[in-house]
Each structure stands twice: as structure tokens, then as C-alpha cells.
Tab-separated table of C-alpha atoms and ligand atoms in Angstrom:
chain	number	residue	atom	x	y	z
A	365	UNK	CA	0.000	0.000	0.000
A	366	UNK	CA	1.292	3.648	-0.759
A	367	UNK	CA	-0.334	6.656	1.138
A	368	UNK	CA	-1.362	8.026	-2.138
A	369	UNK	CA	-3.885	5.734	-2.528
A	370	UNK	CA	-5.555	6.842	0.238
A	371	UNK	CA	-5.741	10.196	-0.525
A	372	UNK	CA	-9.105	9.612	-2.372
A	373	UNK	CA	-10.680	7.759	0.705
A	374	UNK	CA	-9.350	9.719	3.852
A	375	UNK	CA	-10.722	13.014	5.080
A	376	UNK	CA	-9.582	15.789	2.255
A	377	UNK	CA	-6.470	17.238	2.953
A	378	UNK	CA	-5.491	14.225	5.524
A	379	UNK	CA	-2.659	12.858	4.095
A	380	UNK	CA	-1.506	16.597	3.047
A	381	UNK	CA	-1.206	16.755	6.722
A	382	UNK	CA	0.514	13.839	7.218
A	383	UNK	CA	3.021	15.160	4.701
A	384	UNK	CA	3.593	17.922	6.369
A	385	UNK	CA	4.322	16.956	9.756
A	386	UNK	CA	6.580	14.194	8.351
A	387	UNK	CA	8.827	16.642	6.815
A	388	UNK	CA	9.297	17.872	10.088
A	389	UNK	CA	10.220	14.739	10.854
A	390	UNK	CA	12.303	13.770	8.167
A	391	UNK	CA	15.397	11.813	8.377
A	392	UNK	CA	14.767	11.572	12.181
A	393	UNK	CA	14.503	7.767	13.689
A	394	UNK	CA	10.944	6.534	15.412
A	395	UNK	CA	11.613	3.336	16.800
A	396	UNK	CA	8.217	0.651	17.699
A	397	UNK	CA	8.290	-1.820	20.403
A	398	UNK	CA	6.248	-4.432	21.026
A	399	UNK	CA	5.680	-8.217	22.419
A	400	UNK	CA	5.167	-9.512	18.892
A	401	UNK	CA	5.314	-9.949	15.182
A	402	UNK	CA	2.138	-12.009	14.512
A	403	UNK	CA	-1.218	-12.183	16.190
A	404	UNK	CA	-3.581	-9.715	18.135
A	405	UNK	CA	-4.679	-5.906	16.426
A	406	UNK	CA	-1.146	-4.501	18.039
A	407	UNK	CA	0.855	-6.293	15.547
A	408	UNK	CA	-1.855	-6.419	12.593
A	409	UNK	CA	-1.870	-2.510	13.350
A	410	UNK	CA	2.102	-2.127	12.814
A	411	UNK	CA	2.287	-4.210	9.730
A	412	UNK	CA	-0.025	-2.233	8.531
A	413	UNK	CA	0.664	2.038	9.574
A	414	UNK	CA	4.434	1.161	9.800
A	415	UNK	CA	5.255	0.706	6.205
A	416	UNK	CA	2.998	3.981	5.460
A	417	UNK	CA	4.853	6.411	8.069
A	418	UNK	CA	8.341	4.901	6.527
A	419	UNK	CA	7.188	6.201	2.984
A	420	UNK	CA	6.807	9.954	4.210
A	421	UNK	CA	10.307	9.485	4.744
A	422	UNK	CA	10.662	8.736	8.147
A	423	UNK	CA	13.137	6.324	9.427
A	424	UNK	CA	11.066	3.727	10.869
A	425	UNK	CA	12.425	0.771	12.721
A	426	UNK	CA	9.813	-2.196	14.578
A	427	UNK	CA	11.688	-4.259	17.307
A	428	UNK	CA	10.088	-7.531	18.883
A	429	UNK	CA	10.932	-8.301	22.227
A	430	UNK	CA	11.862	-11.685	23.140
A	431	UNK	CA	10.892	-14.156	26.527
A	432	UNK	CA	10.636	-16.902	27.602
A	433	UNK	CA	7.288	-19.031	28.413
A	434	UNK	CA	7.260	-18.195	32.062
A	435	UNK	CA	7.616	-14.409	31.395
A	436	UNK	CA	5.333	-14.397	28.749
A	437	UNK	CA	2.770	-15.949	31.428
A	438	UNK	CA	3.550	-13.580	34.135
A	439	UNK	CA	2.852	-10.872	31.576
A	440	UNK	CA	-0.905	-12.464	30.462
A	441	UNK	CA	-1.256	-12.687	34.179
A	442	UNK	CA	0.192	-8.755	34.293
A	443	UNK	CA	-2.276	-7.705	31.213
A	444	UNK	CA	-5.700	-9.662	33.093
A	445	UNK	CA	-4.389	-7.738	36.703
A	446	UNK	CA	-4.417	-4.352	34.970
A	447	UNK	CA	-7.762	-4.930	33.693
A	448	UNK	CA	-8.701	-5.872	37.464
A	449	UNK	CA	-8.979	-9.537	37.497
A	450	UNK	CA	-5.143	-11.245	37.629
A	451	UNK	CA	-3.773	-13.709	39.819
A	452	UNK	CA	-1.280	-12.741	42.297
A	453	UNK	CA	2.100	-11.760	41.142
A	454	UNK	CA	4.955	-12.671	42.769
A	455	UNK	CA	8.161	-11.206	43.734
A	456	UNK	CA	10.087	-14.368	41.760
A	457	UNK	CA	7.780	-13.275	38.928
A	458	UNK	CA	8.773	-9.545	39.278
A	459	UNK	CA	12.601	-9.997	39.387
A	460	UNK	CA	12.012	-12.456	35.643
A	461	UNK	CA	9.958	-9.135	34.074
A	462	UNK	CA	12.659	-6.670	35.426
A	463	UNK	CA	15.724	-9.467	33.994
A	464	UNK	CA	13.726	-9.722	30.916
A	465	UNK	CA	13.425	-6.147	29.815
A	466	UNK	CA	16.812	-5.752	30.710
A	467	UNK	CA	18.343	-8.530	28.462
A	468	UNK	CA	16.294	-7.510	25.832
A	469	UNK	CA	17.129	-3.463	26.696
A	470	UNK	CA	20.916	-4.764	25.959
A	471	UNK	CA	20.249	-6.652	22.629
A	472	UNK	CA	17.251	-3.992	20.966
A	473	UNK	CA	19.331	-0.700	20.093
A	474	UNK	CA	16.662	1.938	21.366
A	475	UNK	CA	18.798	5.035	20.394
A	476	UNK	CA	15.740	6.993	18.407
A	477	UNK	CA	14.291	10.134	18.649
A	478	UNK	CA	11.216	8.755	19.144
A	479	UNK	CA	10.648	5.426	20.817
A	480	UNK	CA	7.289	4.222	21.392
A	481	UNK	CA	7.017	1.230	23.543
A	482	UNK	CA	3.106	-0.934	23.479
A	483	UNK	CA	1.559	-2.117	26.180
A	484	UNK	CA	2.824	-3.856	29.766
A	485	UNK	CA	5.132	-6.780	28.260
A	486	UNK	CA	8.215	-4.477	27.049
A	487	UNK	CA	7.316	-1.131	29.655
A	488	UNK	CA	10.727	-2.075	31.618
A	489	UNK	CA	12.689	-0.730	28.691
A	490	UNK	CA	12.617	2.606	30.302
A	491	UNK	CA	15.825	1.744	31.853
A	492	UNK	CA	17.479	1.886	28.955
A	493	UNK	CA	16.443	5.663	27.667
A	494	UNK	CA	19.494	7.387	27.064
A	495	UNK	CA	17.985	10.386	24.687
A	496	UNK	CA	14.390	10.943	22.866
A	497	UNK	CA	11.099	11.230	23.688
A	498	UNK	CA	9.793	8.211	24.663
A	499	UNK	CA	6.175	7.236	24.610
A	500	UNK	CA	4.239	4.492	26.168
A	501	UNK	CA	1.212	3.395	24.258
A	502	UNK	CA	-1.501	1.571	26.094
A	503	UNK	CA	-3.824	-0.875	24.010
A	504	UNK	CA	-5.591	-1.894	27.458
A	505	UNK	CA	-8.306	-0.630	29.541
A	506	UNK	CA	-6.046	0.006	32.760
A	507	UNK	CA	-9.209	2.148	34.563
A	508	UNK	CA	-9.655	-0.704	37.509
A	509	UNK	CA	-6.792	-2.467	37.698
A	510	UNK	CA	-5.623	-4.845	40.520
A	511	UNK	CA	-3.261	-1.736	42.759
A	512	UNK	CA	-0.288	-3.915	43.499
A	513	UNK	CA	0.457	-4.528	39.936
A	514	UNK	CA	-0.498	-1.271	38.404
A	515	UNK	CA	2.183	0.302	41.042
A	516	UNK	CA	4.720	-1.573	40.454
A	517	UNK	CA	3.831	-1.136	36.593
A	518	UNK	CA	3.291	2.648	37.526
A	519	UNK	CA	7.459	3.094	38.739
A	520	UNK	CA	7.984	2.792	35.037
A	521	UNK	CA	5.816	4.112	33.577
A	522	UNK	CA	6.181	7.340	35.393
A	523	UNK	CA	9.515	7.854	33.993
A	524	UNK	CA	8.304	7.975	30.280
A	525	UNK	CA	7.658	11.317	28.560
A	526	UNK	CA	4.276	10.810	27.708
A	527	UNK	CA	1.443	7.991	27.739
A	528	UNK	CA	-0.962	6.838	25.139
A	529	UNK	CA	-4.507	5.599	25.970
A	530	UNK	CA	-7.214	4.319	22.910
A	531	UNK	CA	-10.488	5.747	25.383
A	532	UNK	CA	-10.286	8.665	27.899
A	533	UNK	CA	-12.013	6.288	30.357
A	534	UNK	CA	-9.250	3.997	30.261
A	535	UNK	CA	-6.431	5.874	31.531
A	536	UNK	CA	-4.952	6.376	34.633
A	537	UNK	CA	-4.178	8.969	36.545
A	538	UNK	CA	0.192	9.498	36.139
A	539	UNK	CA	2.121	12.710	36.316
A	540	UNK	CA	3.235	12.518	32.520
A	541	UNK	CA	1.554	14.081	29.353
A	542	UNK	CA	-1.583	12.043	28.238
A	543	UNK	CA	-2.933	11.725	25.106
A	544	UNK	CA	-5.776	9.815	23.409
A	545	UNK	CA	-5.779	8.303	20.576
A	546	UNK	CA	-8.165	5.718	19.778
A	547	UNK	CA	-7.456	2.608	17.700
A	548	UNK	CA	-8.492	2.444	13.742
A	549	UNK	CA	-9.308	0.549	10.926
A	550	UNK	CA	-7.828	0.388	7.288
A	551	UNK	CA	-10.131	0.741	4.609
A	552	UNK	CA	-7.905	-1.076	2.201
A	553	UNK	CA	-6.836	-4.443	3.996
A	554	UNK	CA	-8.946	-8.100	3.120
A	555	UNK	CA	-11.532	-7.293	5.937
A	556	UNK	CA	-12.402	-3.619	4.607
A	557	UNK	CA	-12.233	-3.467	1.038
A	558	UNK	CA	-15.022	-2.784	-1.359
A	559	UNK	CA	-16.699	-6.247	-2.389
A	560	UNK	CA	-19.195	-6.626	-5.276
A	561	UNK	CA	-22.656	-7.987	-4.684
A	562	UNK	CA	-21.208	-11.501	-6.484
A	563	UNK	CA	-18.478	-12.287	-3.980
A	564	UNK	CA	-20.715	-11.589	-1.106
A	565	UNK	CA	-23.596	-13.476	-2.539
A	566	UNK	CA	-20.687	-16.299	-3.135
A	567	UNK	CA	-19.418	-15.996	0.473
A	568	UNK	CA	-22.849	-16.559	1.777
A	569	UNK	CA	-23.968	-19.229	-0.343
A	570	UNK	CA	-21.027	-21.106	0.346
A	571	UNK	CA	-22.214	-20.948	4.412
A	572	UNK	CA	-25.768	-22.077	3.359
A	573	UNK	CA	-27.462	-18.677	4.344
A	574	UNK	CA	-29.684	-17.855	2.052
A	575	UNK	CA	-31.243	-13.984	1.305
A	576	UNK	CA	-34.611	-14.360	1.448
A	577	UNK	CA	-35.103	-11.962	4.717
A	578	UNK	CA	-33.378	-9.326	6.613
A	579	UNK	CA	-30.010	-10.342	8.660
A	580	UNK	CA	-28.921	-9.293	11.505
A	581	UNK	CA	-25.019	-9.983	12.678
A	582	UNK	CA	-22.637	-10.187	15.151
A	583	UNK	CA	-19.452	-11.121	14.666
A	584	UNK	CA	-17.126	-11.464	17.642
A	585	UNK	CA	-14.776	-13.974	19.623
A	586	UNK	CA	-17.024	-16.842	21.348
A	587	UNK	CA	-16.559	-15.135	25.169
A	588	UNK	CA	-18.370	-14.270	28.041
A	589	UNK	CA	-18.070	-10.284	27.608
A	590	UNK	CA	-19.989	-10.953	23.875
A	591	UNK	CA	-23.180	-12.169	25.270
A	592	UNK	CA	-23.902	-13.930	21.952
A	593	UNK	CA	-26.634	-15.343	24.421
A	594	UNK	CA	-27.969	-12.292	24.887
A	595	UNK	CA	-28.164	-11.600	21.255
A	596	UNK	CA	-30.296	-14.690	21.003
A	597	UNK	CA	-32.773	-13.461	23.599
A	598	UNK	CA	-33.058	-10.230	21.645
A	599	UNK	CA	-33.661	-11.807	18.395
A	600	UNK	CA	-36.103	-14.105	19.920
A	601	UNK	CA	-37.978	-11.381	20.923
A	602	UNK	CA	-38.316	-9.700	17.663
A	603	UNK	CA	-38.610	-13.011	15.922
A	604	UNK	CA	-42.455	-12.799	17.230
A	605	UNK	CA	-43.457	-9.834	15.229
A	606	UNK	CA	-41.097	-9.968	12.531
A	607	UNK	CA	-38.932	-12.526	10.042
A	608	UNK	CA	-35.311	-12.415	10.247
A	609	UNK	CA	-32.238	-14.261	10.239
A	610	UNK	CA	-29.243	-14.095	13.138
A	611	UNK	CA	-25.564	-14.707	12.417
A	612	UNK	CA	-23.201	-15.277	14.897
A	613	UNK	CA	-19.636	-15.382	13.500
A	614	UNK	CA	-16.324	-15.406	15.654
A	615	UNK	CA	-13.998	-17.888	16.416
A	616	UNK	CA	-12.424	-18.990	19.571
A	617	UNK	CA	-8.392	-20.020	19.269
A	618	UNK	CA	-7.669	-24.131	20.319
A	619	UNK	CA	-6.155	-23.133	23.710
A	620	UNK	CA	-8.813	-21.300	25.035
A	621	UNK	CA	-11.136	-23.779	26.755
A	622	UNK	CA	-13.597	-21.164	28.088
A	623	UNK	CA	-14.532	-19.780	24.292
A	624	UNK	CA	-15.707	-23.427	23.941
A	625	UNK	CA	-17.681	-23.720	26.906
A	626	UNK	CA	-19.035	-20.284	25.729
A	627	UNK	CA	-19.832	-21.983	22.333
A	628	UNK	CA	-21.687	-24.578	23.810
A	629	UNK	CA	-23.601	-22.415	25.214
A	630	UNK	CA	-24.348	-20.208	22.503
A	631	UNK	CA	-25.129	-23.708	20.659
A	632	UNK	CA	-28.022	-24.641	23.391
A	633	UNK	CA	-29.506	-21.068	23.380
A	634	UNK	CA	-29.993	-21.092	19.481
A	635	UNK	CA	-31.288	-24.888	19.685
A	636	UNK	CA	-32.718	-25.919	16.251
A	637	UNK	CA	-33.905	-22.798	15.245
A	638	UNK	CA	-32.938	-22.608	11.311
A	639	UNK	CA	-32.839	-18.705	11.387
A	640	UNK	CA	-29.598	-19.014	13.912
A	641	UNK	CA	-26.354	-19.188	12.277
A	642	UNK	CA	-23.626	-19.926	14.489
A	643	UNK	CA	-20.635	-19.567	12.099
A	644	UNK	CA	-16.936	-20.725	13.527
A	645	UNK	CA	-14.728	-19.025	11.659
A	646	UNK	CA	-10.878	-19.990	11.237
A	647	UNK	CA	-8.429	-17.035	12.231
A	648	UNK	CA	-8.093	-15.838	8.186
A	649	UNK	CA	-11.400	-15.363	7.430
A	650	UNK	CA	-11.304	-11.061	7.144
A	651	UNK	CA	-12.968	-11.640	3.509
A	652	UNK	CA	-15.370	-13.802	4.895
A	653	UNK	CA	-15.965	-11.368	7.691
A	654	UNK	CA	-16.168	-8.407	5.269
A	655	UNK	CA	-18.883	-10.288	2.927
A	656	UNK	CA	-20.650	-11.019	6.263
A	657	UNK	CA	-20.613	-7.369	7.287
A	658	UNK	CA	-21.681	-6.279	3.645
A	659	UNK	CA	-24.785	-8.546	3.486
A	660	UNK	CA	-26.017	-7.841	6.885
A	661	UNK	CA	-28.883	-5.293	7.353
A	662	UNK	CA	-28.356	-4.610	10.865
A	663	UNK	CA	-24.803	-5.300	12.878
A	664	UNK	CA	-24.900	-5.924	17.197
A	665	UNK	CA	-22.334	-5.387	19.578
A	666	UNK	CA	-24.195	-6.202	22.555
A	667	UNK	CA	-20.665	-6.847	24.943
A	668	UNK	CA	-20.973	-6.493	28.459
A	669	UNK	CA	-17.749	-5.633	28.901
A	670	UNK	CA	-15.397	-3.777	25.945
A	671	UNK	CA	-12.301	-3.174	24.546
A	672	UNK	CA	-12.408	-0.411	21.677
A	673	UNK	CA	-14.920	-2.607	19.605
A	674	UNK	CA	-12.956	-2.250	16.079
A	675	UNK	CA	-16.042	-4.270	14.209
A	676	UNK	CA	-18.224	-1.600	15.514
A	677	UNK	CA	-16.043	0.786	13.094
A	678	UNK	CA	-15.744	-2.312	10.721
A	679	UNK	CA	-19.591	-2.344	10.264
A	680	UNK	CA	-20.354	1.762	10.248
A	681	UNK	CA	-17.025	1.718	7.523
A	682	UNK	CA	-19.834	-0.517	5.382
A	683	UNK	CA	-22.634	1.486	6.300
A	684	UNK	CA	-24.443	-0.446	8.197
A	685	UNK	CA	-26.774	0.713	11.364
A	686	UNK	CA	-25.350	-0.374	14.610
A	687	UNK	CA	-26.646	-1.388	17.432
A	688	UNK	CA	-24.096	-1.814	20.582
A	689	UNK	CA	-23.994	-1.932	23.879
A	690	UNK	CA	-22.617	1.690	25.890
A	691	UNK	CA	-19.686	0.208	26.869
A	692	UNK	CA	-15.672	0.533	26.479
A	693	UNK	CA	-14.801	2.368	23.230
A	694	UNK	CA	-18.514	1.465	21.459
A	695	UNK	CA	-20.352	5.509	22.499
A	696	UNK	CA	-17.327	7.054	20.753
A	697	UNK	CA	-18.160	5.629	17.506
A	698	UNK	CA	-21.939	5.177	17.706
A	699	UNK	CA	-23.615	8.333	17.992
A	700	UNK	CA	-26.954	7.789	20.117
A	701	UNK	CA	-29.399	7.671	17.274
A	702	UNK	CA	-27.261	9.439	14.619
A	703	UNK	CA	-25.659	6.530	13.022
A	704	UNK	CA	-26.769	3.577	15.422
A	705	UNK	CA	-27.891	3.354	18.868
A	706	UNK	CA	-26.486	3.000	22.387
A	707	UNK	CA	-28.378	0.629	24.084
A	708	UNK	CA	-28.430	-1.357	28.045
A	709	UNK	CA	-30.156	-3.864	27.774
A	710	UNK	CA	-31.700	-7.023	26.285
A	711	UNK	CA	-34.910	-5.512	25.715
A	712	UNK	CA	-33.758	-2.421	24.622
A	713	UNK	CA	-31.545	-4.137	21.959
A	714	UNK	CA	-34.842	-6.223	20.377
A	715	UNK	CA	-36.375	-2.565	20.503
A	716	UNK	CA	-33.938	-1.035	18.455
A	717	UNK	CA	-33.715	-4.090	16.166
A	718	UNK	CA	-37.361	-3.823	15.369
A	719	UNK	CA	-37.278	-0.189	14.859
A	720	UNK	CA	-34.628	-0.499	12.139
A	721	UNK	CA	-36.280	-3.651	10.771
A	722	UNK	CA	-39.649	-1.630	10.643
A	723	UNK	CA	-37.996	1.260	9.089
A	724	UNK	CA	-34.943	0.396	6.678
A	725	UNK	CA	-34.770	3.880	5.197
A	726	UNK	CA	-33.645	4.938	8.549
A	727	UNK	CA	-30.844	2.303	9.144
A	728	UNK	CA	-30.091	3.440	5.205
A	729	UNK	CA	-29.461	6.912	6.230
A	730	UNK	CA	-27.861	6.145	9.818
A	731	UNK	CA	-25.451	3.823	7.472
A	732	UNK	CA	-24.483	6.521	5.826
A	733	UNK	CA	-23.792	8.882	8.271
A	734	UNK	CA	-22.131	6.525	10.250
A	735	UNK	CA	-19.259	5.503	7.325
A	736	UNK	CA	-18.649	9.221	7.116
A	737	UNK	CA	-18.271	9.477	11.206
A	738	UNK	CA	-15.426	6.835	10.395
A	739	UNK	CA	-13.728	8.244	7.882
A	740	UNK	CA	-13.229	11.409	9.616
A	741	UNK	CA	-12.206	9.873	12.931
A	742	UNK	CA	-11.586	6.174	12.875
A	743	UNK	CA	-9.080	5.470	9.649
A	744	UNK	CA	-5.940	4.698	10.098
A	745	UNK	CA	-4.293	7.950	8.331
A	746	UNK	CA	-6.373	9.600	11.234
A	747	UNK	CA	-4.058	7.217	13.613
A	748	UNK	CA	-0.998	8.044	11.627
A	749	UNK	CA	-1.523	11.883	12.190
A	750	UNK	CA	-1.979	11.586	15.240
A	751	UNK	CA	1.253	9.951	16.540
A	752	UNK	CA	3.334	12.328	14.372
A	753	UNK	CA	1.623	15.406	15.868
A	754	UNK	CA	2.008	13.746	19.234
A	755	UNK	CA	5.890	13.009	18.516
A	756	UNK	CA	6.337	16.830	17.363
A	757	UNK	CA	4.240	18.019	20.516
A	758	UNK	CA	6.310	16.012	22.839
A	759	UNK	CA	9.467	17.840	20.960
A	760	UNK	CA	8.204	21.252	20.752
A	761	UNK	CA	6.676	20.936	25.389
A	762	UNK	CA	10.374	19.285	26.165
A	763	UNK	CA	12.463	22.738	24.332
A	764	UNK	CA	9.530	24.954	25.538
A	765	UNK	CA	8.643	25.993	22.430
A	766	UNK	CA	4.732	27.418	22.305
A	767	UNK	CA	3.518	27.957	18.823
A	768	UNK	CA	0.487	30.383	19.140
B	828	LIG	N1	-12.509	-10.990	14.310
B	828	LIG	C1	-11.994	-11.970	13.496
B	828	LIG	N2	-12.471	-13.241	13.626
B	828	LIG	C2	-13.436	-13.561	14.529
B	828	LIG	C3	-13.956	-12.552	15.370
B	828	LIG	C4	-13.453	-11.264	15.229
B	828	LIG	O1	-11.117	-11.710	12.662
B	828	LIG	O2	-13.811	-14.717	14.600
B	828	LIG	C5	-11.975	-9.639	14.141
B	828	LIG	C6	-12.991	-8.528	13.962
B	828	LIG	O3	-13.357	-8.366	12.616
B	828	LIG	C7	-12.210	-7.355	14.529
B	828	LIG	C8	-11.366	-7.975	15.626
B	828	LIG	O4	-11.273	-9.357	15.327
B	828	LIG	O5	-11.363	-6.810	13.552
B	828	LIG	C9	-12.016	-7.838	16.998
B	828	LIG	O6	-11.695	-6.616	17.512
B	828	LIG	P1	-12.610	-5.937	18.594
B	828	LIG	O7	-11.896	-4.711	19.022
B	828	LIG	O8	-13.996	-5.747	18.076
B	828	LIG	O9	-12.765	-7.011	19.774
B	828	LIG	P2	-11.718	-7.907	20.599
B	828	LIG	O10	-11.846	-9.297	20.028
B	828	LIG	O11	-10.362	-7.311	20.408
B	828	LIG	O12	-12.224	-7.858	22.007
């Protein structure tokens, strides 16, 4: 991908802008760490923005940290504390995070102007910081964590020049520079990209789902926060006063033995109801999940419990209404009753459903409104922008420059 071809889709004059802050930037050295090359939107989000921010002429450099099993434990176990609900941590387990980021500290060169370190796993590196600004991006939702941890997580963190956070609500409150910048999608990878009706009629012929009456989809990882079971009730209760069809499409990865249980039970609430498709989807399936989202007429997010909610942009990108749940990063791209609707409850989810279903011209127009709401905040040139105009902020606070 080149940054000129998104200079048709992207907000008018956004990649102008990116062109200009990167020639502030030229030549200069912006260095990404993370926990890993493959798996999880962290990594799928560097492959992706990294090779665009290089092109403006940037000199770009992504380093991987390395572990071993027990660290890489301790830090799942550090990631579920910080979201409140860990195990406890040990000092043992402490001294093998502080070893770890210091072996690696020794083998990654971090001399950059900019270095911006993601999440927990690699936050140790701050030992190393010799010169630049250095940034620590959080991908989490660190609002309630477990105290010990987050304190001890905190003494780092403390020492960087500035923190990232994807949702205002899921900071924390640290003596450094905060900014926000929430997560994004890219309108030209597999799961994004403009489909014609014949690959998405293919797609859903070749799952046996036919298109003889309004869909309505959700497509998310078989777990407890989902409530795919709650999606059933709601469907169940517009089932009685009108005719529709319910996809469920996610997946759940082969070591995770609680998205099975969570399948079962998705399985038993749907029972043999030929309207309910539960699809299990392998880990590539983003054309599959893009033909999905296309053919749907109305797209649920009813999670209990949040991250960002990227299909929530994934589904507005393909104008679709929205329905989801007020909860983690889902009221910053649904706009109560603008281009979707915010709703609480079970109840108030089949209500929504059957006002869209009774009134398609309205989930037309909220469609439409709601791909333009993501264009202008949710692409990833949006995302690119804004870490260059943080980088140049951090720059211009540290030699006290003001601009006026
Ligand atoms: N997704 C996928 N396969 C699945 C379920 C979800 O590829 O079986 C994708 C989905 O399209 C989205 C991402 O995984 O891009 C989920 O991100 P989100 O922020 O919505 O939720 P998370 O799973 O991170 O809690």
C-alpha cells in the first residue's frame, strides 16, 4: 500500500497533513516496540501504519521483544491484573519481568528520537532511555486495575515522557503528558475493502445462508463479555413480530477452553432454530468477515464488557446501522441515534432491532452517516496523524517551544 492511494478515501487534505508533519520529521529515527510480530490488532496494526509512516520518509524501525514461556505468562497474568482480574504476582515473577526487559534493553538498540514502547510486556525498557522522547502506548483498559500490579507497573511508567490511551475512560491517573488516541481501521486491507454484490452473494452461499429476509449480525470472539446469548434473547424477541435471520460469526483459538464452553452455550440457546447461524470461523477469514458485514442489514455489539470494539467501526465503515452496547470504546463511535444506537439492555436491543427492521430507510441513512463518522475519525491515516503530531508536541513541550 502507498499513502497516495488513500488520498481519495481519507478526510480531504489528511494525508496533506501527514506530509507535512513528516517533513518535520524527516530523516529523524521513530523506533516501535512491542511483544510480537504475529497475532492480536497490536501487531496487525504495525504491519499495517508502519510501512505507510516509513514512505513519508521517516526512518522507521519495529523491534520484537523476546521471553521466555514463564515471562510471557507472568505478563498475560500482568495484562488480566491491569484490567482488574489477575492472579497474584509474585516477587520471583517480578525480578524475571525486570531481567527480561533488561536482556532484551541490551540486545534492541533503542537510540531513536522517538521510541514508542506498546503495552505492559516491554514497559521495563525505560531503563534503557538514554535520549528521545519516549512514549508508552496503552492498548488496554487500565481504569480498575488490581493496585499492586499497576504500582509496580506505575514506577515505570512514570519515567516515560508521555502515555498513550485508545479511550479517555481507560487511563490512569500518572504525572506525565496524556494523550488519546483511539485505535483504527484500514479501509484497504482483506476485511475492509469494497466487495461486489457476487463475492458476497458467493461468500454466503457457500455458508448455506440464504437472502430471502433481513439479517442481523454479530461477529465477535465466542466469550463471556460478547453475550452472543444475549443476542439470542433479543432476536427471539423480535422473531415474534417480525422474520429475520441471526448470524453469529467469531472464532475462539484451540487453547482457550472457556470460548468453547461459551460456544456450547451459545449452541443450546440457538437450539434448532434454522434462522440461527452460528458460524466458527478460522483465524483468516477477514474476507469472509467483510462479505458477512456487507450482506447484513443490521450489525450488534451487545458486549458487556469492551475493549475499543474495532467491528463496531468495521460495520459503520460498510454502512451499516449499529446497534451496541454503551460500553468501552462502542459511544465514541456510535452516535446515540445518529448513526446507530447505544443501548443497556436485552430488551432495549430487540427494541432497536425492530425499529430499524420496521424502518430500513432509517438504518439506510444512519449507514451513511455513520461511514462518514469513520472516515473522519476512525481510519488509520487519522491514527498516523496523530502519533506524528504527538511526537512533534512532545518535541516542541520538552524545548519549551509554544507555537500560538
Ligand atoms: N474478528 C476476526 N475473527 C473472529 C472474530 C473477530 O477476525 O472470529 C476480528 C474482527 O473483525 C475485529 C477484531 O477481530 O477486527 C475484533 O476486535 P474488537 O476490538 O472488536 O474485539 P476484541 O476481540 O479485540 O475484544
Amino acid at each position: 500500500m502507498s499513502l497516495d492511494q488513500y488520498r481519495k478515501i481519507a478526510e480531504p487534505g489528511e494525508i496533506r497533513a501527514i506530509e507535512r508533519l513528516a517533513y518535520r520529521l524527516k530523516g529523524r529515527s521513530f523506533i516501535h516496540v512491542n511483544a510480537t510480530s504475529v497475532g492480536g490488532g497490536v501487531a496487525e496494526l504495525l504491519h499495517r501504519m508502519l510501512p505507510l509512516i516509513r514512505e513519508s520518509g521517516i526512518d522507521i524501525q519495529w523491534k520484537v521483544m523476546k521471553g521466555s514461556k514463564p515471562f510471557f505468562d507472568m505478563t498475560k497474568n500482568l495484562h488480566n491484573s491491569l484490567q482488574g482480574k489477575g492472579k497474584t504476582i509474585t516477587k520471583k515473577m517480578w525480578e524475571l519481568y525486570e531481567e527480561t526487559n533488561s536482556r532484551n534493553a541490551k540486545r534492541l538498540n533503542l537510540e531513536g528520537d522517538c521510541v514508542f514502547i506498546h503495552d505492559p510486556q516491554p514497559a521495563g525498557l525505560i531503563e534503557s532511555k538514554k535520549g528521545g522522547v519516549w512514549i508508552w502506548r496503552c492498548h488496554i483498559d487500565i481504569s480498575t486495575p488490581d493496585l499492586v500490579p499497576w504500582y509496580f507497573l506505575k514506577s515505570y511508567i512514570e519515567r516515560y515522557n508521555a502515555s498513550v490511551f485508545s479511550v479517555s475512560t481507560f487511563a490512569q491517573s500518572i504525572p506525565i503528558h496524556q494523550f488519546m488516541v483511539p485505535p483504527s481501521i484500514d479501509p484497504l486491507s482483506e476485511k475492509n475493502i469494497d466487495l461486489d454484490d457476487e463475492y458476497v452473494n458467493g461468500v454466503l452461499e457457500k455458508l448455506s445462508i440464504p437472502r430471502d429476509k433481513p439479517i442481523l449480525l454479530q461477529v465477535s470472539r465466542f466469550d463471556p463479555w460478547k453475550d452472543q446469548v444475549g443476542v439470542i434473547e433479543a432476536y427471539r424477541m423480535v422473531k415474534k413480530y417480525r422474520d429475520c435471520r441471526l448470524i453469529l460469526a467469531g472464532g475462539t483459538a484451540a487453547d482457550d477452553p472457556e470460548g468453547k464452553v461459551v460456544l456450547e452455550e451459545v449452541r443450546e440457546a440457538a437450539g434448532d432454530d434454522p434462522d440461527i447461524h452460528i458460524l466458527l470461523l478460522p483465524p483468516s477469514s477477514d474476507r469472509e468477515i467483510n462479505a458477512l458485514q456487507r450482506a447484513a442489514d443490521i450489525v450488534i455489539q451487545k458486549s458487556i464488557r469492551e475493549g475499543f470494539g474495532l467491528v463496531v467501526a468495521e460495520a459503520l465503515w460498510k454502512g451499516k446501522p449499529v446497534i451496541g452496547s454503551a460500553v468501552g470504546g462502542i459511544p465514541l463511535q456510535i452516535v446515540d441515534g445518529i448513526n446507530g444506537f447505544l443501548v443497556h439492555s436485552i430488551e432495549g436491543t430487540a427494541y432497536r432491532i425492530r425499529q430499524l427492521l420496521h424502518n430500513p430507510t432509517l438504518g439506510w441513512v444512519m449507514g451513511g452517516v455513520g461511514r462518514e463518522h469513520i472516515r473522519k475519525n476512525f481510519l488509520i491515516t487519522r491514527h498516523i496523524r496523530d502519533y506524528l503530531a504527538m511526537w512533534i508536541a512532545m518535541e516542541n513541550s520538552r524545548q519549551k517551544v509554544i507555537y500560538i
